[in-house]
Amino acid sequence: MIQRCTRFGNCKLVQSFRAGSSSSPSSSSKIGDYHRFASQASSSLQQVLEPSTYSDDENPDVDWDNLGFCMMRTDYMYMTKCTKGECFEQGQLSRYGNIELSPAAGVLNYGQGLFEGTKAYRSEDGRLLLFRPEQNAIRMKMGAERMCMPSPSIDQFVDAVKQTAIANKRWIPPTGKGSLYLRPLLMGSGQILGLGAAPEYIFLIYVSPVGNYFKEGFAPLNLYVEEEFDRASRGGTGGVKSVTNYAPGLKALTRAKSRGFSDVLYLDSVNKKFIEEVSSCNIFILKGNVISSPAANGTILEGVTRKSIIDIAREHGYQVEERVITIDELIDADEVFCTGTAVGVAPVGSVTYKGQR
């Protein structure tokens, strides 16, 4: 059985796909049940050409107690292609490995690419859980439209995620030891010399088992408020998960980490006084019974975990506000925390602004 895990805390946000269930599917469980995806994965695996040097049921040699957030070579990846103006063909699984790209590929020359991130977990009773993959599919479609790319349908995206997770199930850590991080990529792979949309596209998914994103583990984060560099500007691509959004932040992040900080908190590019997001996650503040997060106005990525926290907080009786938040409000907050697929929910212990912690 594989579940789409949409549960956080005690909130009833779980949709389950039980093998052989006779219940009629709800609109949120229309993707299908475990057997269909297991069958698809098995069929696709039969097409893999490279022989395996191990059993796919063999436990990998991994120290599950010391997982960090780094790439670990796994078994299979998923890939499909399409040409401009057409739909993606049915993809297939293949052994994880390098892919071939033209030096003139649109993604290499003009940054025409998007990525997503979602996770698979192992429950205490052995089931495999996915965290709201349809939300990642929707976000990829929105990002693809902004970046002038075709995108897989929501059903195709979720199918691909499930097939990839099942094919790499031996890499899903034991309960409580971590998760299997799935990285869907959409890129302009076709050759393009002049500035324009690529003529061909690749959609692929690879995976890696991961533990905590931050080296601090579950310890509170120490954030540095960045005043020199911007993460995004109005009218740009800050609201989508473009591959071009991240490398420009490396300078600020590297500098902050060299000074002992966990991550960088960015301010808005116009007024330099409203908080936006951390380089790797969204941010929330709590004051009394009010939970606030910067409004998604095109410069902030609408995280799937962020959306989940907002829904859960409201169910638990909190007043939730999505609005502009000044840096002074953050400093005066009762609590501050970050959310994201990679980081989960991470408490913030300190914020350093203008040299004051």
Short mmCIF file of C-alpha atoms in Angstrom, two decimals, residues 170-320:
data_model
loop_
_atom_site.label_atom_id
_atom_site.label_comp_id
_atom_site.label_asym_id
_atom_site.label_seq_id
_atom_site.Cartn_x
_atom_site.Cartn_y
_atom_site.Cartn_z
CA ARG A 170 14.60 -0.07 -0.37
CA TRP A 171 16.12 3.41 0.01
CA ILE A 172 13.22 4.76 2.07
CA PRO A 173 14.65 5.03 5.61
CA PRO A 174 13.10 3.17 8.55
CA THR A 175 10.37 5.03 10.41
CA GLY A 176 11.73 8.07 12.19
CA LYS A 177 15.17 7.85 10.54
CA GLY A 178 14.54 10.18 7.60
CA SER A 179 12.78 10.13 4.25
CA LEU A 180 13.30 9.53 0.55
CA TYR A 181 13.66 12.90 -1.14
CA LEU A 182 12.27 12.94 -4.69
CA ARG A 183 13.50 15.63 -7.08
CA PRO A 184 11.34 16.13 -10.20
CA LEU A 185 13.11 18.18 -12.89
CA LEU A 186 11.64 19.87 -15.96
CA MET A 187 14.13 21.33 -18.42
CA GLY A 188 14.59 22.68 -21.90
CA SER A 189 16.84 19.98 -23.37
CA GLY A 190 16.62 20.94 -27.04
CA GLN A 191 19.27 22.99 -28.86
CA ILE A 192 18.64 26.74 -29.03
CA LEU A 193 21.25 29.35 -29.99
CA GLY A 194 19.23 32.56 -30.05
CA LEU A 195 17.19 33.49 -26.99
CA GLY A 196 13.96 31.53 -27.12
CA ALA A 197 12.08 28.50 -25.84
CA ALA A 198 13.82 25.17 -26.42
CA PRO A 199 12.36 22.84 -29.06
CA GLU A 200 12.50 19.76 -26.78
CA TYR A 201 11.96 19.07 -23.08
CA ILE A 202 12.84 16.43 -20.50
CA PHE A 203 10.90 15.60 -17.34
CA LEU A 204 12.79 13.36 -14.93
CA ILE A 205 12.78 12.33 -11.29
CA TYR A 206 15.69 11.11 -9.19
CA VAL A 207 15.81 10.31 -5.48
CA SER A 208 18.07 10.19 -2.45
CA PRO A 209 17.51 9.18 1.17
CA VAL A 210 17.92 12.19 3.47
CA GLY A 211 17.92 13.17 7.10
CA ASN A 212 17.83 16.68 8.54
CA TYR A 213 18.48 19.51 6.09
CA PHE A 214 20.36 21.65 8.58
CA LYS A 215 23.49 20.43 10.34
CA GLU A 216 21.93 21.61 13.61
CA GLY A 217 19.43 18.76 13.33
CA PHE A 218 16.37 19.68 15.36
CA ALA A 219 18.17 22.47 17.24
CA PRO A 220 16.82 26.02 16.70
CA LEU A 221 18.19 27.87 13.67
CA ASN A 222 20.28 31.03 13.74
CA LEU A 223 19.27 33.28 10.85
CA TYR A 224 21.13 36.22 9.35
CA VAL A 225 19.09 39.04 7.80
CA GLU A 226 20.62 39.82 4.39
CA GLU A 227 20.62 43.50 3.47
CA GLU A 228 23.01 43.65 0.52
CA PHE A 229 21.62 40.97 -1.80
CA ASP A 230 18.04 40.31 -2.93
CA ARG A 231 16.45 36.93 -3.48
CA ALA A 232 13.70 38.10 -5.84
CA SER A 233 12.08 41.21 -7.26
CA ARG A 234 8.58 42.11 -8.38
CA GLY A 235 7.76 40.73 -11.79
CA GLY A 236 10.55 38.16 -11.58
CA THR A 237 10.47 34.42 -10.98
CA GLY A 238 10.63 34.34 -7.18
CA GLY A 239 7.16 32.83 -7.02
CA VAL A 240 8.09 29.74 -9.08
CA LYS A 241 10.74 27.10 -8.51
CA SER A 242 13.00 28.14 -11.37
CA VAL A 243 16.53 26.76 -11.40
CA THR A 244 17.73 30.34 -11.90
CA ASN A 245 16.54 31.44 -8.46
CA TYR A 246 19.13 29.63 -6.39
CA ALA A 247 22.71 30.14 -7.58
CA PRO A 248 22.50 33.95 -7.12
CA GLY A 249 21.86 33.33 -3.42
CA LEU A 250 24.98 31.23 -2.91
CA LYS A 251 27.21 34.21 -2.17
CA ALA A 252 25.02 35.49 0.65
CA LEU A 253 24.47 31.96 2.00
CA THR A 254 28.16 31.04 1.91
CA ARG A 255 29.08 34.26 3.69
CA ALA A 256 26.45 33.72 6.38
CA LYS A 257 27.48 30.11 7.01
CA SER A 258 31.13 31.13 7.27
CA ARG A 259 30.04 33.36 10.15
CA GLY A 260 28.25 30.52 11.92
CA PHE A 261 24.67 31.17 10.81
CA SER A 262 22.26 28.47 9.65
CA ASP A 263 20.72 30.35 6.74
CA VAL A 264 19.85 33.74 5.28
CA LEU A 265 16.59 35.64 5.68
CA TYR A 266 15.88 37.98 2.77
CA LEU A 267 14.09 41.32 2.82
CA ASP A 268 11.97 42.77 0.03
CA SER A 269 14.00 44.35 -2.78
CA VAL A 270 12.13 47.67 -2.80
CA ASN A 271 11.84 48.88 0.80
CA LYS A 272 14.39 46.60 2.50
CA LYS A 273 12.20 46.33 5.58
CA PHE A 274 9.67 43.56 4.90
CA ILE A 275 10.71 39.94 5.41
CA GLU A 276 10.21 37.57 2.48
CA GLU A 277 11.71 34.12 2.92
CA VAL A 278 14.76 32.18 3.92
CA SER A 279 16.96 30.94 1.05
CA SER A 280 15.71 27.36 1.48
CA CYS A 281 12.30 27.73 3.11
CA ASN A 282 9.31 29.88 4.06
CA ILE A 283 9.03 31.69 7.39
CA PHE A 284 6.25 32.22 9.97
CA ILE A 285 5.94 34.33 13.09
CA LEU A 286 3.67 33.73 16.07
CA LYS A 287 2.36 36.54 18.28
CA GLY A 288 -0.29 35.56 20.80
CA ASN A 289 -2.89 33.54 18.89
CA VAL A 290 -1.94 34.99 15.50
CA ILE A 291 0.31 33.12 13.07
CA SER A 292 1.57 35.28 10.19
CA SER A 293 3.53 34.54 7.03
CA PRO A 294 4.63 36.90 4.25
CA ALA A 295 1.98 37.09 1.54
CA ALA A 296 2.72 35.24 -1.70
CA ASN A 297 2.83 38.23 -4.03
CA GLY A 298 5.05 36.85 -6.78
CA THR A 299 8.37 37.14 -4.97
CA ILE A 300 7.72 34.33 -2.46
CA LEU A 301 7.47 30.64 -3.27
CA GLU A 302 4.18 29.14 -2.12
CA GLY A 303 5.53 26.11 -0.32
CA VAL A 304 3.49 22.92 0.03
CA THR A 305 4.48 22.65 3.71
CA ARG A 306 3.62 26.34 4.14
CA LYS A 307 0.13 25.71 2.76
CA SER A 308 -0.27 22.70 5.04
CA ILE A 309 0.75 24.66 8.14
CA ILE A 310 -1.75 27.41 7.28
CA ASP A 311 -4.57 24.86 6.93
CA ILE A 312 -3.63 23.06 10.15
CA ALA A 313 -3.22 26.26 12.17
CA ARG A 314 -6.70 27.39 11.20
CA GLU A 315 -8.15 24.01 12.15
CA HIS A 316 -6.51 24.37 15.56
CA GLY A 317 -8.10 27.76 16.18
CA TYR A 318 -5.24 30.08 15.32
CA GLN A 319 -5.85 33.29 13.42
CA VAL A 320 -3.70 33.06 10.29
#
